[in-house]
Short mmCIF file of C-alpha atoms (C1' of nucleotides) in Angstrom, two decimals:
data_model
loop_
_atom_site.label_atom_id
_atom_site.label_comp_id
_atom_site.label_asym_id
_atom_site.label_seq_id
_atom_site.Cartn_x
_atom_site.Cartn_y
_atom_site.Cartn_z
CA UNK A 94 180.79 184.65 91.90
CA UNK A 95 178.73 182.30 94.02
CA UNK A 96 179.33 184.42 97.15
CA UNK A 97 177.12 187.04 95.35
CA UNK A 98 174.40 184.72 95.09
CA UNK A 99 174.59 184.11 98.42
CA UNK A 100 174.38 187.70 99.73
CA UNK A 101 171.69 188.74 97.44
CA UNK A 102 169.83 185.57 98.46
CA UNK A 103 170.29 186.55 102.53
CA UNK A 104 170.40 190.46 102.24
CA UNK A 105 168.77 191.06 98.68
CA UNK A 106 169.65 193.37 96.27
CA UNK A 107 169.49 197.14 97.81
CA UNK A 108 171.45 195.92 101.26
CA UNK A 109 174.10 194.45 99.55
CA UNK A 110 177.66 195.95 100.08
CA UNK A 111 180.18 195.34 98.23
CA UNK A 112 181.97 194.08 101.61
CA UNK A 113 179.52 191.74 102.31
CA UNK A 114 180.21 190.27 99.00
CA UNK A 115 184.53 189.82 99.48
CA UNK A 116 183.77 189.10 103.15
CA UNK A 117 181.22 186.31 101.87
CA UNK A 118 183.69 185.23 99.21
CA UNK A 119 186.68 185.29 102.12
CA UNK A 120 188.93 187.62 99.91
CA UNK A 121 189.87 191.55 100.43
CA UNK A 122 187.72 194.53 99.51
CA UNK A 123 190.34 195.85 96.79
CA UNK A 124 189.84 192.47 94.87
CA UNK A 125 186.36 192.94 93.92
CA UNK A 126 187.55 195.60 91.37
CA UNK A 127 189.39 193.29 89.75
CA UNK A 128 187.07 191.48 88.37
CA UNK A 129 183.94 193.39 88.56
CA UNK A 130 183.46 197.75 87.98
CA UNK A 131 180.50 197.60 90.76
CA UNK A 132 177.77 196.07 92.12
CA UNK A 133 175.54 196.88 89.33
CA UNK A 134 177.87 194.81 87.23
CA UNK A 135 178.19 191.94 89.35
CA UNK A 136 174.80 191.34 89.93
CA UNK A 137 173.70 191.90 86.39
CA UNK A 138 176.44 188.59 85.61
CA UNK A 139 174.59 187.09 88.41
CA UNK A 140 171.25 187.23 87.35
CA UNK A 141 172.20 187.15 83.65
CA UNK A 142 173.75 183.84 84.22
CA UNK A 143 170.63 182.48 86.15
CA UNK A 144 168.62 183.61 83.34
CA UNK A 145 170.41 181.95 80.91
CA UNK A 146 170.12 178.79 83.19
CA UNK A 147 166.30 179.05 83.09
CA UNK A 148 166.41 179.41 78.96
CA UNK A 149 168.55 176.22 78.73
CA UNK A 150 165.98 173.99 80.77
CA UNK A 151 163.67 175.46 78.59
CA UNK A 152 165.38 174.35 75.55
CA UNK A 153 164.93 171.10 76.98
CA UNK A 154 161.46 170.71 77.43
CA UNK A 155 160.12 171.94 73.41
CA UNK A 156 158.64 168.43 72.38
CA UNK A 157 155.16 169.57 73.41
CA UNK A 158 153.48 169.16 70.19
CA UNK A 159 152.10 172.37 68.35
CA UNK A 160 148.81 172.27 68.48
CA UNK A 161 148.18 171.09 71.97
CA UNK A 162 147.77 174.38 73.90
CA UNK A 163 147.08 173.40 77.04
CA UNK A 164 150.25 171.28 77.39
CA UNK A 165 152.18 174.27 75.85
CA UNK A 166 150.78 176.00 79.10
CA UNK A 167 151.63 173.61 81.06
CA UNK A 168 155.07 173.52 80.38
CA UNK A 169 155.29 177.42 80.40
CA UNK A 170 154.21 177.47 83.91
CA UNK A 171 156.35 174.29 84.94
CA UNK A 172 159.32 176.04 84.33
CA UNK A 173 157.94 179.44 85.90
CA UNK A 174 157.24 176.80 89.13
CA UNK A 175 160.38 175.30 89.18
CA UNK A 176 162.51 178.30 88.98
CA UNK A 177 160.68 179.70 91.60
CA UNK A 178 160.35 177.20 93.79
CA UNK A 179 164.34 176.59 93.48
CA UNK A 180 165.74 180.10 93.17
CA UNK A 181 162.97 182.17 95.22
CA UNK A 182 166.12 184.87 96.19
CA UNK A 183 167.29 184.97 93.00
CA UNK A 184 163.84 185.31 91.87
CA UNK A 185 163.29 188.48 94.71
CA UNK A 186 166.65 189.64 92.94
CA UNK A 187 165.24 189.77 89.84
CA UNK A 188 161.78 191.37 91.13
CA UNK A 189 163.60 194.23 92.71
CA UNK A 190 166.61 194.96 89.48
CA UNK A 191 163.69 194.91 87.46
CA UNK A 192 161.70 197.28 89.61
CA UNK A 193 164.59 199.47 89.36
CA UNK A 194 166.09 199.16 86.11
CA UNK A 195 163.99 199.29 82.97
CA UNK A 196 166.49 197.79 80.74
CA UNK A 197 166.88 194.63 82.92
CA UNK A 198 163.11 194.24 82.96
CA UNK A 199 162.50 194.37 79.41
CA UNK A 200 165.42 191.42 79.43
CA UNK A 201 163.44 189.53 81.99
CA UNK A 202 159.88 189.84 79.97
CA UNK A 203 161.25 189.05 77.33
CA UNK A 204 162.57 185.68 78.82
CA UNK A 205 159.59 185.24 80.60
CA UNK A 206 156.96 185.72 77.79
CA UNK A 207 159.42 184.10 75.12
CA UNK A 208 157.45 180.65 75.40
CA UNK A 209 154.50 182.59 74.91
CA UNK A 210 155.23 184.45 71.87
CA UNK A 211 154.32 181.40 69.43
CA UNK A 212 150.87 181.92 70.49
CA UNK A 213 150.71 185.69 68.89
CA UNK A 214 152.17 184.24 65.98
CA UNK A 215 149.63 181.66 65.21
CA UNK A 216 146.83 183.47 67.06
CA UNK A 217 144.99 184.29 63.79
CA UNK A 218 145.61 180.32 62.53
CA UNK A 219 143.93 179.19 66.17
CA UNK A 220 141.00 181.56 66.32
CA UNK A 221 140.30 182.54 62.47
CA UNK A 222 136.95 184.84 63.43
CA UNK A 223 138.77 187.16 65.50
CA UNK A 224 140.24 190.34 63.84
CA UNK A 225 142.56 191.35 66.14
CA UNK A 226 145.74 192.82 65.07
CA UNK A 227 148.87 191.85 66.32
CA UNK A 228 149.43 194.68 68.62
CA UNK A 229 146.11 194.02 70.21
CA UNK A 230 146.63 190.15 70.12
CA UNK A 231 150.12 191.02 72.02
CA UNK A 232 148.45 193.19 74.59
CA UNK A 233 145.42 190.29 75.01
CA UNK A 234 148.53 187.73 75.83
CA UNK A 235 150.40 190.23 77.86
CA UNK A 236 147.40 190.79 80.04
CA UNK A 237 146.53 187.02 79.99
CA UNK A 238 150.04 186.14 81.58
CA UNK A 239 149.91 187.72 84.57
CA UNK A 240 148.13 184.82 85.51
CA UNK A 241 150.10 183.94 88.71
CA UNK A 242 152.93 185.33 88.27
CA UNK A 243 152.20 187.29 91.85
CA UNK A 244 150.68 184.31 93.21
CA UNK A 245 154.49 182.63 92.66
CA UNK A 246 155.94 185.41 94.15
CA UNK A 247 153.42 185.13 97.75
CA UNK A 248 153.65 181.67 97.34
CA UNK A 249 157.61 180.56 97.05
CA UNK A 250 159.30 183.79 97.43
CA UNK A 251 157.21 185.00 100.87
CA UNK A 252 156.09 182.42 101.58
CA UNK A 253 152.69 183.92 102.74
CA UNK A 254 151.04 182.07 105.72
CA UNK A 255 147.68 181.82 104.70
CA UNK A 256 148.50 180.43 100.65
CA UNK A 257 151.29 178.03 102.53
CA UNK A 258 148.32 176.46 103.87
CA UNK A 259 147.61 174.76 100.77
CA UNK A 260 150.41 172.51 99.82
CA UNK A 261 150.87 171.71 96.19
CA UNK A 262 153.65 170.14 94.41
CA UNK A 263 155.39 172.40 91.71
CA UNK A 264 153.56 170.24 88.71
CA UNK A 265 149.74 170.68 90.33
CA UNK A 266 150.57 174.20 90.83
CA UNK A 267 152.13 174.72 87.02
CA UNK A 268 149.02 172.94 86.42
CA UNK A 269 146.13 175.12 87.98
CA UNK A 270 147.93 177.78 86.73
CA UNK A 271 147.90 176.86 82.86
CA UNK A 272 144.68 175.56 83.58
CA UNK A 273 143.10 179.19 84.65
CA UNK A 274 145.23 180.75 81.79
CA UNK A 275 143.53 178.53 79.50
CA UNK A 276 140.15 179.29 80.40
CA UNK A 277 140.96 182.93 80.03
CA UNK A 278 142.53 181.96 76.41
CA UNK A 279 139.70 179.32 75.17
CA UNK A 280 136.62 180.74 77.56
CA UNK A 281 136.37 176.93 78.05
CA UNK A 282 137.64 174.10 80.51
CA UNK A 283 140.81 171.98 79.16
CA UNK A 284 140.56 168.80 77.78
CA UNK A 285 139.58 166.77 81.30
CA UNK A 286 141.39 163.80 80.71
CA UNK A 287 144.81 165.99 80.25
CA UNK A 288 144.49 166.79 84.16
CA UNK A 289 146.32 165.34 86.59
CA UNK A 290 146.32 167.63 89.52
CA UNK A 291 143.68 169.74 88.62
CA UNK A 292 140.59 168.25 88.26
CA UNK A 293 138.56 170.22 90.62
CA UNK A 294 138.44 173.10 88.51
CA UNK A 295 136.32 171.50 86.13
CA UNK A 296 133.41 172.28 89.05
CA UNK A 297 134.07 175.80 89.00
CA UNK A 298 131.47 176.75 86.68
CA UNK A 299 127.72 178.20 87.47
CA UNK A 300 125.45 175.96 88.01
CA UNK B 89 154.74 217.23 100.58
CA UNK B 90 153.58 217.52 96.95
CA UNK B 91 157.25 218.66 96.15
CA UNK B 92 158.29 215.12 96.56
CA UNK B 93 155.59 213.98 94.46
CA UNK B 94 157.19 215.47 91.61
CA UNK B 95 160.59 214.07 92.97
CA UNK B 96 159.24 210.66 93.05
CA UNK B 97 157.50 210.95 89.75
CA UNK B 98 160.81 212.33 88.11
CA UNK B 99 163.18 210.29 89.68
CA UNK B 100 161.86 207.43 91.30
CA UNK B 101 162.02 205.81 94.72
CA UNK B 102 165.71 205.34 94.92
CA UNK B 103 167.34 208.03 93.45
CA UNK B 104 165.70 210.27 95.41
CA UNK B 105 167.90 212.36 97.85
CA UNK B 106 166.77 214.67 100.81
CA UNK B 107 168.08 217.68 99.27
CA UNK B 108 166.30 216.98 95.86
CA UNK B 109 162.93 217.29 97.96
CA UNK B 110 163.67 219.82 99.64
CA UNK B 111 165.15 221.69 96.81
CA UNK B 112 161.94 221.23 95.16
CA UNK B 113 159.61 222.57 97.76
CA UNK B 114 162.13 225.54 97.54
CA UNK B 115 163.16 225.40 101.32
CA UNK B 116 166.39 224.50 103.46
CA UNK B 117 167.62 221.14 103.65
CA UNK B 118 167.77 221.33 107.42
CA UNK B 119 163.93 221.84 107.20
CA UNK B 120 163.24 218.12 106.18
CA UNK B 121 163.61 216.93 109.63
CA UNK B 122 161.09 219.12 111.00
CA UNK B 123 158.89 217.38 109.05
CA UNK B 124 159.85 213.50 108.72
CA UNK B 125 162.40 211.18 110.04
CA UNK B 126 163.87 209.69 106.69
CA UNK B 127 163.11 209.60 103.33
CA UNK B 128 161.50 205.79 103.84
CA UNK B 129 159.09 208.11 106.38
CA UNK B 130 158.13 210.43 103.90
CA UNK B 131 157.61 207.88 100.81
CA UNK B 132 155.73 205.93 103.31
CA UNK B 133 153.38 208.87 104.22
CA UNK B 134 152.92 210.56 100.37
CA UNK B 135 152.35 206.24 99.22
CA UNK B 136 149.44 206.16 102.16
CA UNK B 137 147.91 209.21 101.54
CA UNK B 138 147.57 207.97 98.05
CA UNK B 139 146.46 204.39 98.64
CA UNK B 140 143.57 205.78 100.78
CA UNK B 141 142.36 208.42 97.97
CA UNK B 142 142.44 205.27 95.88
CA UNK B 143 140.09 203.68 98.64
CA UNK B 144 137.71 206.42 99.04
CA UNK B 145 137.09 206.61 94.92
CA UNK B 146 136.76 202.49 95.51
CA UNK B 147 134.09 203.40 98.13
CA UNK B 148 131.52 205.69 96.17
CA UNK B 149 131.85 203.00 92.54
CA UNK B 150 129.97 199.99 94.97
CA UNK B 151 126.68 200.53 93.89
CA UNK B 152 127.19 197.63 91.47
CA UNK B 153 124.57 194.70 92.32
CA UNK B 154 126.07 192.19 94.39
CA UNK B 155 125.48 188.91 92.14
CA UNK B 156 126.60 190.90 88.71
CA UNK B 157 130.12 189.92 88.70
CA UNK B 158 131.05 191.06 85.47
CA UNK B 159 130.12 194.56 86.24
CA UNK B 160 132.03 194.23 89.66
CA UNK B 161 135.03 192.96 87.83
CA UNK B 162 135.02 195.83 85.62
CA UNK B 163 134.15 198.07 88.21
CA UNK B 164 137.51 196.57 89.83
CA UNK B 165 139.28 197.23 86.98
CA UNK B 166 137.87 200.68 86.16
CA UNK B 167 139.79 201.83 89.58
CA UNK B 168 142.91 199.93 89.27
CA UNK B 169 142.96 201.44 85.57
CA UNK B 170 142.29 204.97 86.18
CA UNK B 171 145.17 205.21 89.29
CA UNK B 172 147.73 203.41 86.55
CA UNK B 173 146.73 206.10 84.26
CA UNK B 174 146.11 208.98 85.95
CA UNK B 175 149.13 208.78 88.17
CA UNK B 176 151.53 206.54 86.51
CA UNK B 177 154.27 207.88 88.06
CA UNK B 178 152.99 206.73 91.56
CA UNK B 179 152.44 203.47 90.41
CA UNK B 180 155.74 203.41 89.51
CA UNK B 181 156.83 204.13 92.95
CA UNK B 182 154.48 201.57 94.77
CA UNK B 183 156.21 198.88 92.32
CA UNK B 184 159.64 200.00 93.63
CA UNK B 185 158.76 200.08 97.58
CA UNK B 186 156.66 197.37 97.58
CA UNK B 187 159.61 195.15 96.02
CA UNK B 188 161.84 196.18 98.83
CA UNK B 189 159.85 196.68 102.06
CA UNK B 190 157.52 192.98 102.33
CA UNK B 191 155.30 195.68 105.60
CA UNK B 192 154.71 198.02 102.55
CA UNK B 193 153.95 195.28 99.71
CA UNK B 194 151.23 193.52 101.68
CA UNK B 195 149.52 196.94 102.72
CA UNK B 196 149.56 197.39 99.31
CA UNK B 197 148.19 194.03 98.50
CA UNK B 198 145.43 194.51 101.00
CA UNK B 199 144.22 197.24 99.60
CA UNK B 200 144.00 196.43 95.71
CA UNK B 201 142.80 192.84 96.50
CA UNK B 202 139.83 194.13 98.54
CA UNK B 203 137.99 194.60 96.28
CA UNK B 204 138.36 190.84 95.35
CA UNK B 205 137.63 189.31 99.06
CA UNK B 206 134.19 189.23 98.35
CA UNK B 207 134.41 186.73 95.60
CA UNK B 208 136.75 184.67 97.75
CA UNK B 209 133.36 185.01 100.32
CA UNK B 210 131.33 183.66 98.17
CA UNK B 211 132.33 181.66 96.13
CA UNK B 212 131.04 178.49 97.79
CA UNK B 213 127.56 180.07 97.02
CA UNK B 214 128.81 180.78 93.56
CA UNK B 215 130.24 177.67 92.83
CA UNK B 216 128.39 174.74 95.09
CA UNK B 217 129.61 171.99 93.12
CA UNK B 218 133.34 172.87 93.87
CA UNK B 219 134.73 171.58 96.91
CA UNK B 220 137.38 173.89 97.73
CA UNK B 221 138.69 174.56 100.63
CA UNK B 222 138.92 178.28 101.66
CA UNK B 223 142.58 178.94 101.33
CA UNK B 224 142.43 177.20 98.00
CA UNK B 225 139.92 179.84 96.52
CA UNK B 226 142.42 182.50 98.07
CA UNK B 227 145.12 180.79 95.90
CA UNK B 228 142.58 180.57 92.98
CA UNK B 229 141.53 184.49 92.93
CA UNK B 230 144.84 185.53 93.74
CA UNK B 231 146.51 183.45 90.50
CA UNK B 232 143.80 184.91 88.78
CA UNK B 233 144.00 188.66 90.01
CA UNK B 234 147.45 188.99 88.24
CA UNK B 235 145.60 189.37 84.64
CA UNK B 236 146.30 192.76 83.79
CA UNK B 237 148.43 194.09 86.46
CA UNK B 238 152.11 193.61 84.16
CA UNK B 239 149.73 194.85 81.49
CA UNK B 240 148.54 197.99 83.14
CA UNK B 241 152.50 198.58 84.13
CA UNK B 242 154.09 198.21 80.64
CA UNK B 243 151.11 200.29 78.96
CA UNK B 244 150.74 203.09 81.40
CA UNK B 245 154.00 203.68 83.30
CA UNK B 246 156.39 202.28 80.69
CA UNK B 247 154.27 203.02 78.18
CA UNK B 248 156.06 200.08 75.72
CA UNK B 249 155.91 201.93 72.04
CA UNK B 250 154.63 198.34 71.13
CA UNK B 251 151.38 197.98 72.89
CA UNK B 252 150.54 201.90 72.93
CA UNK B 253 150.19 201.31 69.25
CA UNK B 254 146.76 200.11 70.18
CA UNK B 255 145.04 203.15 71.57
CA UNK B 256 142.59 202.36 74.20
CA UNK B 257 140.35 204.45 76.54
CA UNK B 258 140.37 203.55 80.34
CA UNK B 259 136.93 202.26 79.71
CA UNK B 260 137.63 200.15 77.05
CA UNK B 261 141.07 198.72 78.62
CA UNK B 262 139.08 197.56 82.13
CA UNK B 263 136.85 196.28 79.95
CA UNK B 264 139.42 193.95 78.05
CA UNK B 265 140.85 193.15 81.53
CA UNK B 266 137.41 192.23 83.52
CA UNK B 267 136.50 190.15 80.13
CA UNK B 268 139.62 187.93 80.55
CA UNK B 269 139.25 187.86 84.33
CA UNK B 270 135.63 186.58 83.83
CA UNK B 271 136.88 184.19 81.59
CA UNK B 272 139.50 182.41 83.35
CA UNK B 273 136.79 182.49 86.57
CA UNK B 274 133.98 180.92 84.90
CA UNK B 275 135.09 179.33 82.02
CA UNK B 276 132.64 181.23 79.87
CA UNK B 277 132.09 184.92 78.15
CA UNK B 278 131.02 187.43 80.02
CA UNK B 279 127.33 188.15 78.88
CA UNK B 280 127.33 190.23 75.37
CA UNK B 281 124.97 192.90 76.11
CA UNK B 282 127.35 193.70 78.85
CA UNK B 283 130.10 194.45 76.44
CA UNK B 284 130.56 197.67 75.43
CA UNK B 285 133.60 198.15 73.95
CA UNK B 286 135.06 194.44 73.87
CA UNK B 287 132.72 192.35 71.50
CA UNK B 288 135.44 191.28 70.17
CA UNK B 289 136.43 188.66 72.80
CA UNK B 290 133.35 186.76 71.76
CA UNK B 291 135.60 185.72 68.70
CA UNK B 292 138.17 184.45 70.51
CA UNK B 293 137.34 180.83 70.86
CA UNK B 294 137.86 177.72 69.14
CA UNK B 295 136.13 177.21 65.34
"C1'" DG C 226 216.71 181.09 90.17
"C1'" DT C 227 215.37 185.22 87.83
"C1'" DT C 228 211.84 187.72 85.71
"C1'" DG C 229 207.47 189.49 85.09
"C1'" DA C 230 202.54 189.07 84.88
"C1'" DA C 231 198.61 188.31 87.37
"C1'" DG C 232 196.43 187.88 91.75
"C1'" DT C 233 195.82 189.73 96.42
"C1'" DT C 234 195.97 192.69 100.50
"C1'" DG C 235 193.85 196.22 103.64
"C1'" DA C 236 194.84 200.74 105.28
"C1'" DA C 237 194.27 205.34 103.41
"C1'" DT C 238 191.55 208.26 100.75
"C1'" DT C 239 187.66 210.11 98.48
"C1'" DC C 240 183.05 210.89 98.09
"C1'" DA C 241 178.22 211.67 98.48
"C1'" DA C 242 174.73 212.00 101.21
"C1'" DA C 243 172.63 212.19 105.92
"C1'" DT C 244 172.32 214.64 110.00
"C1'" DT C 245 173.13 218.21 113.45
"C1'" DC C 246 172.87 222.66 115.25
"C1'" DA C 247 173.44 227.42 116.65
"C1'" DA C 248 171.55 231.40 114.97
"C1'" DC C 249 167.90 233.91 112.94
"C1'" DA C 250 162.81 235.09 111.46
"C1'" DA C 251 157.99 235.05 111.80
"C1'" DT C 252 154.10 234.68 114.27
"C1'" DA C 253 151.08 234.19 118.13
"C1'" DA C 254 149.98 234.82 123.08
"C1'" DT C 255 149.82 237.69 127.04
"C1'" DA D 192 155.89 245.67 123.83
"C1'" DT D 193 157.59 241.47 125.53
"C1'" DT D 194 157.97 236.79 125.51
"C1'" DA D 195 157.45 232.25 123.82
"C1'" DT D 196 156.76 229.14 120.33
"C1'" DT D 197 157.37 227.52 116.15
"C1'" DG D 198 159.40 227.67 111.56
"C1'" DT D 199 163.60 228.23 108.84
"C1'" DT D 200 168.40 228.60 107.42
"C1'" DG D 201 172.71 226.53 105.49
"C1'" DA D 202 177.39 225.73 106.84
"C1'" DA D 203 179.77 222.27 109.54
"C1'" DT D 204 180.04 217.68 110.91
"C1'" DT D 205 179.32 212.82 110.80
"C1'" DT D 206 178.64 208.71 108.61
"C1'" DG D 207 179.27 204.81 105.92
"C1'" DA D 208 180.39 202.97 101.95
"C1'" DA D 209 183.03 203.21 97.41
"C1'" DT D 210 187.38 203.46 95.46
"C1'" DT D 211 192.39 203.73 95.08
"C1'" DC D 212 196.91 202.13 95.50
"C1'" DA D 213 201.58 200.85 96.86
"C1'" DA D 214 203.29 196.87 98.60
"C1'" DC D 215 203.25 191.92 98.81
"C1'" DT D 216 202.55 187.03 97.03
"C1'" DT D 217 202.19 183.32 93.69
"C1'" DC D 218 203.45 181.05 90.15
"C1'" DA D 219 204.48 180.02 85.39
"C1'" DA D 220 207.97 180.80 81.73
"C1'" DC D 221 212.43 180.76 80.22
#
DNA sequence: GTTGAAGTTGAATTCAAATTCAACAATAAT
DNA sequence: ATTATTGTTGAATTTGAATTCAACTTCAAC
């Protein structure tokens, strides 16, 4: 039901009535039941659906080749960009179900972090002296990926004033973003002819 | 009210009903509006007076030297680590208002960023060979103040089975946390003596 | 063109929670 | 001791939204 997507979008997720949602849709209360056993249910099709969206593009965009990390990144956070930049109330949906609804959020990690699960897999093959075990390598990436992940949020979804200021496209902003997740990965710039947006962050270092 | 506290902590943000409080504090329901307008009133009240005990313990931890950032980082992280684990189930609540109410989620912003703003102050001093412009370092710190904070949710209010298989003191986890930070900020490990219970992150790099 | 299944309506009903309030209790002030 | 102020009660009322449902419409099948 687009109509849904519309209301959530204007009203978000905890004003939404289910009259809003028939009125939107231009059809009677008693219909909604019809097809859906509450808002709970509706909206978890909604977002579910949106979700499902997001994994397909993904599916897309694997020919990154294995061992090139920082492109890996790169594409993570490209499609992180773009589905915020193009879905920011969906995205506010899915901030505030998730708040709400454990289930749902462990759903949403787990489509979220999916692209980033390879890397705990081969972890041990990409840094052989380290003798972390995989629960510990699992909590290093979990940590690591909160790279910007509220910076998205203030940025496309709020829209806040003072980080509007700075306008970047969706790719130089996917591409900061791997770029600083990178660092925190390697402890060391990537590869400086790989940037395109990003350059300047090869300066940040102490002099 | 310390009875809704408990309410909060047991039941969260939205399924929290006047009489349940009031029940709690073992007192009339009528009583309630003595004492508060709404429920949002109330949250909003027990949330501040929390957020400024957070402050004050913020307060007494500066004696850290002002050019020793990895100690400041931890320091930042030994607050933000201790109020996840020490009163998860506030945490919990902050995540749920602040996703709702945008007044609420930038307070909240405000005041677990602070501690940040001074980096964002110097960091021309830091850094002279980067040419950034102001708002650009506030985009910088804040992409790179997300390490940790999913993290700190999942293992201390969620407490995901997974990653509480690796048992970690506060200490130890704002340690991990400041360690990545530092990484992703200056492209470098933090300095080894430093490290007291993450050596380990000196392995992670590249053979 | 008759039948029945599926889709559609919106007023009526139910429901849960918020809110009010008149009466009562405790305490302090004079 | 009297009065005033403030705290407290919980049943009654109001509110607003969820949910039901009997009647109506479409439309495809035979």
């Amino acid at each position: 039901m687009d109509a849904a997507v519309r209301v959530l979008d204007r009203v978000g997720f905890h004003q939404m009535r289910i009259k809003d949602v028939t009125h939107e849709a231009g059809v009677a209360t008693g219909l909604f039941y019809h097809y859906f056993k509450d808002l709970r249910q509706l909206v978890d099709e909604v977002l579910d659906a949106h979700i499902a969206e997001f994994e397909a593009v993904d599916v897309i965009e694997r020919e990154v080749s294995k061992g090139d990390w920082f492109n890996r990144l790169r594409a993570h956070y490209e499609i992180c960009v773009r589905v915020h930049a193009e879905h920011p109330g969906i995205m506010r949906c899915i901030a505030q179900f998730s708040a709400d609804d454990p289930v749902f959020r462990e759903r949403w990690k787990r489509s979220f972090n999916r692209r980033l699960d390879l890397l705990v897999e081969v972890f041990p093959y990409v840094f052989p002296d380290c003798r972390l075990s995989t629960p510990e390598v699992e909590l290093l990436v979990h940590g690591l990926s909160g790279v910007g992940k509220e910076l998205m949020a203030e940025y496309y979804i709020d829209r806040d004033p003072v980080l509007r200021q700075v306008e970047l496209s969706q790719e130089a902003m996917a591409e900061w973003l791997a770029a600083l997740l990178y660092r925190g990965l390697f402890a060391c710039n990537p590869p400086a002819e790989q940037l395109r947006h990003a350059q300047q962050i090869l300066t940040i270092r102490r002099n």
